[in-house]
mmCIF file of C-alpha atoms and ligand atoms in Angstrom:
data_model
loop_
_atom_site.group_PDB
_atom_site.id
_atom_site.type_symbol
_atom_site.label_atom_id
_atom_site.label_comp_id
_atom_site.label_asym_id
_atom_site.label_seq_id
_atom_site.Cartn_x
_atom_site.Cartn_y
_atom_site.Cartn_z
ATOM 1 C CA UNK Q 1 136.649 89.010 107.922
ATOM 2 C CA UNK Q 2 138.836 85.904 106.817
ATOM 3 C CA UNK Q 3 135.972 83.891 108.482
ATOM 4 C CA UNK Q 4 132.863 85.263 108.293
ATOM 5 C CA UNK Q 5 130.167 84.425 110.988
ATOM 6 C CA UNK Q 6 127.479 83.184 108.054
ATOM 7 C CA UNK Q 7 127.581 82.528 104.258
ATOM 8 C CA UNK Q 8 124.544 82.287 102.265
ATOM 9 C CA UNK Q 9 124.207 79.337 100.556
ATOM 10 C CA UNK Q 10 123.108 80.605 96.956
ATOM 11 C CA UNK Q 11 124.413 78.244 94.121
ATOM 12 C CA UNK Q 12 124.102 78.849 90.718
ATOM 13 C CA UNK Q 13 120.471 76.844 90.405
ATOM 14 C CA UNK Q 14 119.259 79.605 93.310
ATOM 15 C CA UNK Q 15 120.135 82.187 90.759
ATOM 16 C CA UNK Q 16 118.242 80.962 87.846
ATOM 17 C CA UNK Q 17 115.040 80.631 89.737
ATOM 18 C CA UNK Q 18 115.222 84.093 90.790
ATOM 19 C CA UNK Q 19 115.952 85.257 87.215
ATOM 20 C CA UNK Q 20 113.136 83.455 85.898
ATOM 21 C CA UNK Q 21 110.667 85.101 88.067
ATOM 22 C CA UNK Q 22 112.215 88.377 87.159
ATOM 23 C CA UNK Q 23 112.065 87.295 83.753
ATOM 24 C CA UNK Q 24 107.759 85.859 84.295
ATOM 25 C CA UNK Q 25 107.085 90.233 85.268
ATOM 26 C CA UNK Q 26 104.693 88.576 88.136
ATOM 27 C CA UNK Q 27 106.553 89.598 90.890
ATOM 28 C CA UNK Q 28 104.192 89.230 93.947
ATOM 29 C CA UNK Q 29 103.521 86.752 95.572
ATOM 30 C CA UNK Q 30 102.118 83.761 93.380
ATOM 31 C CA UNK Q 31 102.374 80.184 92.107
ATOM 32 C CA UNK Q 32 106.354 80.343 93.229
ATOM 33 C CA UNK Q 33 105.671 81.357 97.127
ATOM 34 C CA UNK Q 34 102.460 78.685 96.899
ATOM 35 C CA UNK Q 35 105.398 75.961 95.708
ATOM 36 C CA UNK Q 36 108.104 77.252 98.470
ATOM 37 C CA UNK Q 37 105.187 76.493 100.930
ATOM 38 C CA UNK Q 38 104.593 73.342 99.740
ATOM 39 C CA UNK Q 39 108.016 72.779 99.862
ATOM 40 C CA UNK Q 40 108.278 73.511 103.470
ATOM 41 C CA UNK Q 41 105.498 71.880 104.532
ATOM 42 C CA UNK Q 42 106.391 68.089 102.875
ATOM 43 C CA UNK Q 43 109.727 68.862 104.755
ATOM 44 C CA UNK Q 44 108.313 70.089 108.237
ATOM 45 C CA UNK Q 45 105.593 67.422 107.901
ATOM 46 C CA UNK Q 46 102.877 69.666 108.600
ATOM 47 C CA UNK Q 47 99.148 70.425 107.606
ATOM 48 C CA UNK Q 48 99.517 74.176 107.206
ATOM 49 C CA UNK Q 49 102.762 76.383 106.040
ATOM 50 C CA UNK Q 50 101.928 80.029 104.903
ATOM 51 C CA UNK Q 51 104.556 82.429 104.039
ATOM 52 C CA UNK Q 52 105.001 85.511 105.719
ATOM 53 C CA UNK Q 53 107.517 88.840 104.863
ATOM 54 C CA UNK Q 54 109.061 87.881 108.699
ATOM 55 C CA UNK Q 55 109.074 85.431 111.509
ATOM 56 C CA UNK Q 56 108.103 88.729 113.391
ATOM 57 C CA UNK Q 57 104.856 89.636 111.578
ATOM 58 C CA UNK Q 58 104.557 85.778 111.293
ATOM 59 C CA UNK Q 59 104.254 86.020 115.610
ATOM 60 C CA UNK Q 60 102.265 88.614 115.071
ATOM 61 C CA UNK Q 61 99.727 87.246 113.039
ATOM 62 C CA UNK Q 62 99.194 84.214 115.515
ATOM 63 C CA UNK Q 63 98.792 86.669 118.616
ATOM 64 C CA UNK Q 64 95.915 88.464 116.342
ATOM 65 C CA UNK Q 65 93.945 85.410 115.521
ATOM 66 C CA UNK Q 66 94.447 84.203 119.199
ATOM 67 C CA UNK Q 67 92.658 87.581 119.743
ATOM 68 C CA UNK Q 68 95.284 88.365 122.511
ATOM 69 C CA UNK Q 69 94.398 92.279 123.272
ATOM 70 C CA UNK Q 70 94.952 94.547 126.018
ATOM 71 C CA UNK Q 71 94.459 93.094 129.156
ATOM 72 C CA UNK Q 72 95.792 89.881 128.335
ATOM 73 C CA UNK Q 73 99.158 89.041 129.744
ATOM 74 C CA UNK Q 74 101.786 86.632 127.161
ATOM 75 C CA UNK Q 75 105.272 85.091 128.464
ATOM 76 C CA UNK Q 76 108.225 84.905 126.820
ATOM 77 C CA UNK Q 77 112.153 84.095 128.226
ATOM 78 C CA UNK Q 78 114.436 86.695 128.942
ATOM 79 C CA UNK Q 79 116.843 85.543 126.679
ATOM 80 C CA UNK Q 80 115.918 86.077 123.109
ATOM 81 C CA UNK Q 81 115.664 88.515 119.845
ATOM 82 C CA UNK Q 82 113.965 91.410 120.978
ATOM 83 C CA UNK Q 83 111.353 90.067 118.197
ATOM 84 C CA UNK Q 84 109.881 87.401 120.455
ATOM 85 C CA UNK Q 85 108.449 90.097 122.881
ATOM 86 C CA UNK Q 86 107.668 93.337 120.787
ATOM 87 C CA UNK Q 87 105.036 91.283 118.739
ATOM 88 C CA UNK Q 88 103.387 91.162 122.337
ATOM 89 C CA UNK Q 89 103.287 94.830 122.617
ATOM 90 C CA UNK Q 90 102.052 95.508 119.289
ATOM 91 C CA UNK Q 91 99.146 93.338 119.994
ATOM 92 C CA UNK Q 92 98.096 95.702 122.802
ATOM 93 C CA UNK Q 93 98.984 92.778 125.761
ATOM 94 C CA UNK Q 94 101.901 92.754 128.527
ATOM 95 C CA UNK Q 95 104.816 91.224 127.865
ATOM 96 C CA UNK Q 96 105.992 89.312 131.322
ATOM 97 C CA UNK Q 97 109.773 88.275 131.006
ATOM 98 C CA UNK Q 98 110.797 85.011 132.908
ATOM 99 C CA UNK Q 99 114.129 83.444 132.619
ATOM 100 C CA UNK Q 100 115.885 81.018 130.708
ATOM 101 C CA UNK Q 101 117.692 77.490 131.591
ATOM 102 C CA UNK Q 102 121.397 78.729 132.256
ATOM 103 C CA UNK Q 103 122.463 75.031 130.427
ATOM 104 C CA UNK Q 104 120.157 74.863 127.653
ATOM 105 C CA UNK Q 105 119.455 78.853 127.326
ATOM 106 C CA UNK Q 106 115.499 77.583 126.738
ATOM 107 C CA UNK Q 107 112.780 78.869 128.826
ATOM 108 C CA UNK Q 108 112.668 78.021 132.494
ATOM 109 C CA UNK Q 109 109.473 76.042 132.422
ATOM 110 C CA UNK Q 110 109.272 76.040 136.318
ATOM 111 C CA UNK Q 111 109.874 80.082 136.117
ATOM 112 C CA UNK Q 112 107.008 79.923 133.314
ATOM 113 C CA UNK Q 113 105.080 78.076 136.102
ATOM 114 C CA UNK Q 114 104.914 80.306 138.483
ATOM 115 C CA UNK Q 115 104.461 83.215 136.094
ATOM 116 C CA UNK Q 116 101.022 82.044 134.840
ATOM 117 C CA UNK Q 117 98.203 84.775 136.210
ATOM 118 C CA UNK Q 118 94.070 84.155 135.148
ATOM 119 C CA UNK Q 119 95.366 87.141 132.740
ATOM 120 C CA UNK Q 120 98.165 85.234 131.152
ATOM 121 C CA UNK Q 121 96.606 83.665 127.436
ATOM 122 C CA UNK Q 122 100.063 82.861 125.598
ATOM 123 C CA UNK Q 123 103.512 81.856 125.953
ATOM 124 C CA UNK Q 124 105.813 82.360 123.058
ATOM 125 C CA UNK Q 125 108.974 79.669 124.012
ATOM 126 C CA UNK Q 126 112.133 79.825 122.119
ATOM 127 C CA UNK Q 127 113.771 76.724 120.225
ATOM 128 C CA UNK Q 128 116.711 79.168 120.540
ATOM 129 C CA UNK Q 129 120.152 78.873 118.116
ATOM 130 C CA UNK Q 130 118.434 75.515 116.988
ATOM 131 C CA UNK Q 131 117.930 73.507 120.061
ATOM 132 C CA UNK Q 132 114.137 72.358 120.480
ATOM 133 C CA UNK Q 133 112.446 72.716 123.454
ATOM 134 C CA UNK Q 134 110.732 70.294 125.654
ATOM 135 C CA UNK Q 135 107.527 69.814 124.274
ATOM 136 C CA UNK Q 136 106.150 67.004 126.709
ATOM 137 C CA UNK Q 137 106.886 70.013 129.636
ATOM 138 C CA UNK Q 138 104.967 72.543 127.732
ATOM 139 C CA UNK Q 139 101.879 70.293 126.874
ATOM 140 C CA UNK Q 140 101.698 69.375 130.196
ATOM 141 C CA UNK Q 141 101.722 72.868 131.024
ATOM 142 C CA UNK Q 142 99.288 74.022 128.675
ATOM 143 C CA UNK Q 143 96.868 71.091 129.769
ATOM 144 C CA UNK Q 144 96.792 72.242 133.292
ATOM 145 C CA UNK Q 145 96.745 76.046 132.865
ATOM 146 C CA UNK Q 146 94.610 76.139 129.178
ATOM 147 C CA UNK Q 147 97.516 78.540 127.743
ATOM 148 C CA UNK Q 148 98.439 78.681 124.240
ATOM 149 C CA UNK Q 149 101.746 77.711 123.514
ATOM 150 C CA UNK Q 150 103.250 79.653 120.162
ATOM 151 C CA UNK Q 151 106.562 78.676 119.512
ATOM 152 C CA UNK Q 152 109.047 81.202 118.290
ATOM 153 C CA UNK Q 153 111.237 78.522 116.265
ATOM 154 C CA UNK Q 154 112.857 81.784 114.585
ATOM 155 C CA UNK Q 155 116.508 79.025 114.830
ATOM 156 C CA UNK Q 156 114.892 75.974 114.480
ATOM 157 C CA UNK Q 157 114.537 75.150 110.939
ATOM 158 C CA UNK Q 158 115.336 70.987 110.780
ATOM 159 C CA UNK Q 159 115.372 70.571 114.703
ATOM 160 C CA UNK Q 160 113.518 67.057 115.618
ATOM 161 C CA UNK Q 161 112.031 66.242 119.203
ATOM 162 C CA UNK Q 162 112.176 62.556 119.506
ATOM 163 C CA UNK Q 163 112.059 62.547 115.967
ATOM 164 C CA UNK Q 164 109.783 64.654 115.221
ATOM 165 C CA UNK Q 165 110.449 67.778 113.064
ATOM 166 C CA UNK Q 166 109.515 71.460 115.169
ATOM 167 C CA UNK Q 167 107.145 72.947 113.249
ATOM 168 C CA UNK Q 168 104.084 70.461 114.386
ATOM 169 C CA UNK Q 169 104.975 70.012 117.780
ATOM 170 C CA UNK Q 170 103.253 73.067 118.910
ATOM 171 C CA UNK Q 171 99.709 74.546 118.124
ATOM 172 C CA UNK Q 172 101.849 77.566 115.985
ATOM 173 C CA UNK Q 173 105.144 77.693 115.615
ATOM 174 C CA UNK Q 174 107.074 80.731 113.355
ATOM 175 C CA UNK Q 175 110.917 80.284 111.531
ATOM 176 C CA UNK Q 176 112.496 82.746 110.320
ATOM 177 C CA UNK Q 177 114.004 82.957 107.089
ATOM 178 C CA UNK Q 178 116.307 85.632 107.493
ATOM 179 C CA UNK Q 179 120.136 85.973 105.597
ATOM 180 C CA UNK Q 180 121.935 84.456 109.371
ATOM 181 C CA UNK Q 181 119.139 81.175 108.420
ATOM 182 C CA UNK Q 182 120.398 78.446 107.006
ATOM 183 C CA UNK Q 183 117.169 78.584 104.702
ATOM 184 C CA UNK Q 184 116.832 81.988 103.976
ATOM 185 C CA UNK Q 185 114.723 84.490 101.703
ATOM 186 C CA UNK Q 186 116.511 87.539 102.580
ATOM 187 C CA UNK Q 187 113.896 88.230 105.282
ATOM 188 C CA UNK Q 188 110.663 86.377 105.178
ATOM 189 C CA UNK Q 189 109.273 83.934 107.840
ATOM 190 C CA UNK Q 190 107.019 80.710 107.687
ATOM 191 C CA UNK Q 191 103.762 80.270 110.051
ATOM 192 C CA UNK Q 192 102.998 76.405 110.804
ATOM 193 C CA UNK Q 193 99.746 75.134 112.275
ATOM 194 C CA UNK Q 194 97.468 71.990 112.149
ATOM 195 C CA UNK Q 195 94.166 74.470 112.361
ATOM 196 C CA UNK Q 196 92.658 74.698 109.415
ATOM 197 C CA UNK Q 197 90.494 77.351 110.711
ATOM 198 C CA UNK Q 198 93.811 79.168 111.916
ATOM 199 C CA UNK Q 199 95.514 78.825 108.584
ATOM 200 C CA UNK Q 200 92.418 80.255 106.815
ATOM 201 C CA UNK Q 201 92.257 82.912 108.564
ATOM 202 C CA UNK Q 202 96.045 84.011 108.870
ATOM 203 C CA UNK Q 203 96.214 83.582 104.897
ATOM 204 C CA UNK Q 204 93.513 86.267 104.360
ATOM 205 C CA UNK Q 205 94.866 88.404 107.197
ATOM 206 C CA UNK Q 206 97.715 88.216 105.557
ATOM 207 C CA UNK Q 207 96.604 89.438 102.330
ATOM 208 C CA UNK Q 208 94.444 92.224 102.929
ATOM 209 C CA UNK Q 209 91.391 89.828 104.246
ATOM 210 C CA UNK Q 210 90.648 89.061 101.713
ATOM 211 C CA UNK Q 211 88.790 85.644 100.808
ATOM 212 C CA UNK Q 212 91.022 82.872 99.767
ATOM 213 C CA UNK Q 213 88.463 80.852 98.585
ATOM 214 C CA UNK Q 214 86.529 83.445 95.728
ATOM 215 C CA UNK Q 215 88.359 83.766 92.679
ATOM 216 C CA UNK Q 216 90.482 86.918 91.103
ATOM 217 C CA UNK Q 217 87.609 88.419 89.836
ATOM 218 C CA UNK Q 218 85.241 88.213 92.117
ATOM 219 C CA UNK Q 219 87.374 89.737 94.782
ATOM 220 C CA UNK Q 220 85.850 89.635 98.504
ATOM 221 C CA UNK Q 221 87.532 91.311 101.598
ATOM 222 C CA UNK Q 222 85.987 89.325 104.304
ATOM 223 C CA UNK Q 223 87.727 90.925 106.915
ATOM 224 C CA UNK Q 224 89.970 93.763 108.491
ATOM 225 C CA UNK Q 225 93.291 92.835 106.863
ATOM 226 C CA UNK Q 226 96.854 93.677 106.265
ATOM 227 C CA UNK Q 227 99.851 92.935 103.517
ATOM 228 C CA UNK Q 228 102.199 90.143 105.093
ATOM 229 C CA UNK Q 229 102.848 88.708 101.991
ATOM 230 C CA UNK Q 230 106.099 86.636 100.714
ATOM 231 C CA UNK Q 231 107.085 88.104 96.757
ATOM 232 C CA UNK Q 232 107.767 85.333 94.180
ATOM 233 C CA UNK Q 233 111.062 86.750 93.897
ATOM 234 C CA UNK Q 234 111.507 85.911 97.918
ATOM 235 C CA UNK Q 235 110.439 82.644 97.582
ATOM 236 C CA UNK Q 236 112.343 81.372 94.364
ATOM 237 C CA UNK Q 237 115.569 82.128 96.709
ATOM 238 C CA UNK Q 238 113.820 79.763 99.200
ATOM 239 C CA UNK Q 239 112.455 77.366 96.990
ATOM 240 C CA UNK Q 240 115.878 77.101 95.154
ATOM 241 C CA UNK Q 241 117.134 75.856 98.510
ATOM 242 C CA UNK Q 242 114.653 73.495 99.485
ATOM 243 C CA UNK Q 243 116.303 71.253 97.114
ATOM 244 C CA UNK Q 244 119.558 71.066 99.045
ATOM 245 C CA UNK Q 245 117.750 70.965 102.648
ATOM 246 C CA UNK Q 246 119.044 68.046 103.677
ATOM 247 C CA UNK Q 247 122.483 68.574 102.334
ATOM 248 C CA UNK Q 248 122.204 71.558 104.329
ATOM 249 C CA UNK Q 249 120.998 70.364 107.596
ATOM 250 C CA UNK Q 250 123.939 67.341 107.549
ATOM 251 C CA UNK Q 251 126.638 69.651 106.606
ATOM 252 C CA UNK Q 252 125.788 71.645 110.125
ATOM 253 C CA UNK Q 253 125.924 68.972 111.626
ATOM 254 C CA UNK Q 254 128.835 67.719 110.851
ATOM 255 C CA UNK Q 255 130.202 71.068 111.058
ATOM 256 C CA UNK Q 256 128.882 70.657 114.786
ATOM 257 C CA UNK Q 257 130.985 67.802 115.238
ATOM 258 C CA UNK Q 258 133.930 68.718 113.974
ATOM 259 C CA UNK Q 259 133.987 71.576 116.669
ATOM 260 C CA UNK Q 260 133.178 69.201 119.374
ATOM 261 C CA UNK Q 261 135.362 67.335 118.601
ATOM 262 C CA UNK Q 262 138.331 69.850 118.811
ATOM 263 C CA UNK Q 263 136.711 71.270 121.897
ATOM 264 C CA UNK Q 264 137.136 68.199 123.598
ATOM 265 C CA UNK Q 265 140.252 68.887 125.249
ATOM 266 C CA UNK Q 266 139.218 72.601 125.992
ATOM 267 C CA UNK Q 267 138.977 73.273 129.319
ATOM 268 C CA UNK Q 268 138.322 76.887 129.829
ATOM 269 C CA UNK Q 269 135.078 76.131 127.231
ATOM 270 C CA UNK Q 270 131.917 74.851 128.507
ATOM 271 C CA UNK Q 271 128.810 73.951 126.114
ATOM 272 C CA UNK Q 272 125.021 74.195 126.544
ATOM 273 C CA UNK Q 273 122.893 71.050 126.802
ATOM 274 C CA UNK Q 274 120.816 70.131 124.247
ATOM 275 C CA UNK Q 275 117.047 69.526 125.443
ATOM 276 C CA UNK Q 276 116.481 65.519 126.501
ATOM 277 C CA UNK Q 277 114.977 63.462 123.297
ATOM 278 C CA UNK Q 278 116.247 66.552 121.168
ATOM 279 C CA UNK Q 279 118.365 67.154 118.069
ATOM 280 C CA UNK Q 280 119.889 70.470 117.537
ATOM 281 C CA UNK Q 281 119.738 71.937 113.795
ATOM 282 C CA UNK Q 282 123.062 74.117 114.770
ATOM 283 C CA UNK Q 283 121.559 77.051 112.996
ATOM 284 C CA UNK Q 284 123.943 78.729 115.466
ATOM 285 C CA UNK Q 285 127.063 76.684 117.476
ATOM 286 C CA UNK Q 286 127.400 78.516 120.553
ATOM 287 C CA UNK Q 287 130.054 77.631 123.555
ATOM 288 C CA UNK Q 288 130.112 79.352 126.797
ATOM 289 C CA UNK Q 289 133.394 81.538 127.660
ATOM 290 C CA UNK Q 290 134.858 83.348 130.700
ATOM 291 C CA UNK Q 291 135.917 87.127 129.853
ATOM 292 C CA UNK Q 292 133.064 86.750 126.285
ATOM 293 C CA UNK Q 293 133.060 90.443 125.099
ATOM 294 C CA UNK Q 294 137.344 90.079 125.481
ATOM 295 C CA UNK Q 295 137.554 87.216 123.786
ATOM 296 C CA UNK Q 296 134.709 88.239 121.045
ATOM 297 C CA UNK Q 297 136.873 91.248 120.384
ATOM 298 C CA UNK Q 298 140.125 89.348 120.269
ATOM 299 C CA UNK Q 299 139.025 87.068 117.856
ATOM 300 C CA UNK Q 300 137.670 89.570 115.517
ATOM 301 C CA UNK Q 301 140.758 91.113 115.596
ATOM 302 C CA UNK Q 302 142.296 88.413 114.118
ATOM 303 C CA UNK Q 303 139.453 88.186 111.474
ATOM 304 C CA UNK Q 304 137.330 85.547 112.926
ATOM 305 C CA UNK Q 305 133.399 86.619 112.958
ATOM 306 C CA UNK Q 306 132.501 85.552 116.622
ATOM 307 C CA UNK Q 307 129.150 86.751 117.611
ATOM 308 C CA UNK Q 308 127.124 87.300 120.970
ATOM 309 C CA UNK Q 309 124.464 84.661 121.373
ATOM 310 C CA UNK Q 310 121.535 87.082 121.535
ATOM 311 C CA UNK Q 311 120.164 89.726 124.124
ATOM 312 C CA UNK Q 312 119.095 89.546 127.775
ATOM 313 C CA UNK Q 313 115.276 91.748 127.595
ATOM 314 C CA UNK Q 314 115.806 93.284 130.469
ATOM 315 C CA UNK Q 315 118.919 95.168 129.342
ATOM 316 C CA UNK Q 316 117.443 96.691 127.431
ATOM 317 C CA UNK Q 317 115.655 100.245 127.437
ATOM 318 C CA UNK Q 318 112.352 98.780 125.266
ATOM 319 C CA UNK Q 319 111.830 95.947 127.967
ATOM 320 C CA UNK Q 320 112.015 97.921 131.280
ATOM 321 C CA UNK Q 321 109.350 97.140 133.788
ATOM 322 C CA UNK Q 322 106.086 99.237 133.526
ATOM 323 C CA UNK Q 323 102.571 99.040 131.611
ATOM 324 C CA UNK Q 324 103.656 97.038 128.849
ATOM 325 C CA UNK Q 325 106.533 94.890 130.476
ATOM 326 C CA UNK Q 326 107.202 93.272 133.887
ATOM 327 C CA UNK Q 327 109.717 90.964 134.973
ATOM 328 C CA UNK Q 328 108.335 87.584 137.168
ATOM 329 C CA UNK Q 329 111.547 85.968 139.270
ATOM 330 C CA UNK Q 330 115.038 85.527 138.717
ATOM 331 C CA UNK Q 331 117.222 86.559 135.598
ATOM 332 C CA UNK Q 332 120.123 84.896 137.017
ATOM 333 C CA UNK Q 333 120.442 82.041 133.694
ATOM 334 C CA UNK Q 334 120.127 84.409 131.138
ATOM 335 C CA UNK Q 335 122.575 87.074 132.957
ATOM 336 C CA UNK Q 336 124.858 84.252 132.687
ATOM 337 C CA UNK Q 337 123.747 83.304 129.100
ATOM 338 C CA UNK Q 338 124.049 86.894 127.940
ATOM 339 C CA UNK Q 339 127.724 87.267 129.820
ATOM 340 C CA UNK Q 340 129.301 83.896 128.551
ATOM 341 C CA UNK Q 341 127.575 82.838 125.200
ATOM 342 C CA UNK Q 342 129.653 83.195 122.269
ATOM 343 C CA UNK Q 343 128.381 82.083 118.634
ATOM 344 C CA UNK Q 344 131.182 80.463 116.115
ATOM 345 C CA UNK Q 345 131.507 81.080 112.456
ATOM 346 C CA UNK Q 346 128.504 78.638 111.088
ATOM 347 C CA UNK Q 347 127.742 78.071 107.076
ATOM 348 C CA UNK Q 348 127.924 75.420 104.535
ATOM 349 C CA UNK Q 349 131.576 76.081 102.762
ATOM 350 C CA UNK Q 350 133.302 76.303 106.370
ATOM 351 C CA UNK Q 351 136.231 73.947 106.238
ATOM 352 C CA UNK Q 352 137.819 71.984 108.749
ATOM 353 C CA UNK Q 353 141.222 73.953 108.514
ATOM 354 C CA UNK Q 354 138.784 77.114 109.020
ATOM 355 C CA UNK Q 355 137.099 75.832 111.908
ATOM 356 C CA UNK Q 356 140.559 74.432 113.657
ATOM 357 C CA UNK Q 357 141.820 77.912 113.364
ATOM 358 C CA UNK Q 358 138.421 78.973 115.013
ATOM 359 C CA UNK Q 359 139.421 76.758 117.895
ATOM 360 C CA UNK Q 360 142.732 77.888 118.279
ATOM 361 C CA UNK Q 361 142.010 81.475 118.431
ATOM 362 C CA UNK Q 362 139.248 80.767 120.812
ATOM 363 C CA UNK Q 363 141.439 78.690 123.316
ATOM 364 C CA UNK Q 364 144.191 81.416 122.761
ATOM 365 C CA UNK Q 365 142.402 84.526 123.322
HETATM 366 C C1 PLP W 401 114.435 84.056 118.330
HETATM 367 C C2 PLP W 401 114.093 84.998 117.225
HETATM 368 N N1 PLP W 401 112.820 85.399 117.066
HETATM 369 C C3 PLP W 401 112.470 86.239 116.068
HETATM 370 C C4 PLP W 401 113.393 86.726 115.173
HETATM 371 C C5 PLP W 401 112.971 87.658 114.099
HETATM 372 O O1 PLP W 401 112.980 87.053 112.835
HETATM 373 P P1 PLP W 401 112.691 87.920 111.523
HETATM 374 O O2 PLP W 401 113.933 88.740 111.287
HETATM 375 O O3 PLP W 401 112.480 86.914 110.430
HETATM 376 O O4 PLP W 401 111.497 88.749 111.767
HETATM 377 C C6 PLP W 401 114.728 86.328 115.296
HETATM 378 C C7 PLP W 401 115.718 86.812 114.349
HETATM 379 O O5 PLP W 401 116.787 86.273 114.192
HETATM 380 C C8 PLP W 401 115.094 85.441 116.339
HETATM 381 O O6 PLP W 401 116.351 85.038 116.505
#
C-alpha cells in the first residue's frame, strides 16, 4: 500500500533497548517490564499498572478476581472487537449485547439501563478508536445498580475526561498494546486499578500465583494461577516508546486536525461526536460514509489502507443468541456504525500531502 493504515513507531533508540535485553540472556519478564510499568503508570497517573501478554487476558484477569462465574450475567456494546465479549464467555458468565450511540459509537448507557437484571455483576464499556466514555453516566449508574464497571480502553491510550487521563477513571480499565496501538509491544496489554488488593492479586494470578511478596528462593504459590506475563524483550519495545509519548499523542492529534480540517467542506462525510468533557487520543480517525465497503475497496485500489471501524457482535456466528449470549433492545446504532464507519490511514510519519491525497480519494470514490 502507498499509504499504509498504521506504522509502528520504532526509532533507532527502540532498537537498542531491545538488543540490550537480548544481549542481558534474561529474557522473561523482569526489571525491564517492572520499569515499562512504571513508566505507564507516572503517565496514566495511576496507583496500579501491571503488564499483561494482551488487553484480552488483561479483561480476563479482572472478570476472575471479580469472581464473575456462571450464572452471572456481564454487558458489553454491540459494537466492538470480538475481545470485549469472549473474555465473558471464558469466565463461564453470559454475555448480554446492548447497543452503541450511533454518534459517538460508545455504549448506549440508557440501553445499558434497561439491560441491568439482579444477575447482571459487570459491564465492560468501550473508550472505542480513542474516544472516552462518559464516566459521570457510568458512576451514576454503578451507584444505583452496585455493578462493576471494567473499562475495555483497548483504543484509549492518552484519552483525558475533563482532564483526566482513562486509565483511573474506572475501578479497572485494560489498553491494549497491540502493533495497530500507538504504544505498542507487539501484543501485550496493561491492567490499571486503584485496589491494592486487586493489583495483588492479578500480579500473582498472573504469574502462576505465586506470592509477590516472598523472595526467589523461597518460592510460594499462594494460589490457583496462570502465565500472563509481559517478556523483557516486550517491554523494552514499550519502554523505548514511553519516552516519545507525548510526541506521540500530539502528532495524532494534529494529524486529527489536519483531516478535519480538509473535511470541512465535505459534504457526503459525516463524523462521530466525541463524548462531552472528552478528548479523543485518535488512536483510530474514523468518518462515517454512504456506500463504506465501495468506497473501502475503491480506495484500496488506489493504494490507500482504509479500514472498517470494527465489528457489529451480532453478525457474527460466535455472538448468536443462546446460553452464552443474548441480545437486550435495539442494534439499530451499531448497524449503522458497522455499515458507515470507515478508519483513515493513522501513524506518526503520515504527512500532510499523504493525508490530502487520503481526502481526495475519499471524496472521489
Ligand atoms: C476494543 C478492543 N478490545 C480488546 C482488544 C484486544 O486487544 P489485544 O489484541 O491486546 O488482546 C482490541 C484489539 O484491538 C480492541 O480493539
Amino acid at each position: 500500500m502507498k499509504i499504509p493504515l498504521i506504522k509502528p513507531f520504532l526509532p533507532d533508540s527502540v532498537k537498542e533497548r531491545v538488543l540490550s535485553v537480548l544481549e542481558s540472556g534474561f529474557l522473561t519478564e523482569g526489571r525491564v517490564t517492572a520499569e515499562f510499568e512504571a513508566a505507564c503508570s507516572d503517565f496514566l497517573e495511576v496507583a496500579h499498572c501491571l503488564a499483561m501478554s494482551s488487553c484480552t487476558v488483561g479483561l480476563e484477569v479482572i472478570l476472575r478476581y471479580l469472581g464473575i462465574c456462571p450464572g452471572d450475567e456481564v454487558i458489553v456494546p454491540e459494537y466492538t472487537y470480538p475481545a470485549t465479549a469472549d473474555v465473558v464467555a471464558i469466565a463461564g458468565a453470559k454475555i448480554i449485547i446492548v447497543d452503541v450511540n450511533p454518534e459517538t459509537m460508545l455504549i448506549d448507557y440508557d440501553a445499558l439501563e434497561k439491560a441491568i437484571t439482579p444477575r447482571t455483576k459487570a459491564v465492560i464499556p468501550v473508550s472505542l478508536f480513542g474516544n472516552p466514555l462518559d464516566y459521570e453516566r457510568l458512576t451514576a449508574i454503578k451507584k444505583s445498580s452496585g455493578i462493576q464497571v471494567i473499562e475495555d480502553a483497548a483504543c484509549a491510550f492518552g484519552a483525558l475526561y475533563r482532564e483526566k487521563k482513562v486509565g483511573g477513571l474506572c475501578d479497572f480499565s485494560v489498553f491494549s498494546l497491540h502493533p495497530r496501538k500507538f504504544i505498542t509491544t507487539g501484543e501485550g496489554g496493561l491492567v490499571t486499578t486503584s485496589s491494592k488488593t486487586g493489583s495483588e492479586w492479578m500480579r500473582s494470578y498472573k504469574h502462576f500465583g505465586m506470592d509477590p511478596s516472598v523472595s526467589r528462593k523461597n518460592t510460594v504459590f499462594r494460589m490457583i494461577g496462570t502465565n500472563y506475563k509481559m517478556s523483557d524483550v516486550l517491554a523494552a519495545i514499550g519502554l523505548g516508546q514511553m519516552e516519545y509519548v507525548e510526541t506521540l499523542l500530539d502528532r495524532r492529534r494534529e494529524l486529527a486536525g489536519y483531516y478535519l480540517e480538509l473535511l470541512a467542506g465535505a459534504g457526503q462525510v459525516a463524523l462521530p461526536f466525541t463524548t462531552m468533557g472528552g478528548r479523543h487520543s485518535y488512536q483510530t480517525f474514523c468518518v462515517f460514509v454512504e456506500n463504506r465497503d465501495q468506497v473501502l475497496k475503491t480506495m484500496r485500489s488506489h493504494g490507500i489502507e482504509v479500514q472498517i471501524g470494527t465489528y457489529c457482535l451480532h453478525q457474527q456466528p460466535a455472538f448468536q443468541p443462546g446460553d452464552q449470549c443474548e441480545i437486550r433492545g435495539s442494534l439499530s446504532g451499531s448497524v449503522y456504525a458497522g455499515d458507515h464507519c470507515l478508519a483513515l490511514p493513522m501513524y506518526h510519519e503520515l504527512t500532510r500531502k499523504d493525508q490530502e491525497t487520503v481526502i481526495e480519494r475519499l471524496v472521489a470514490s
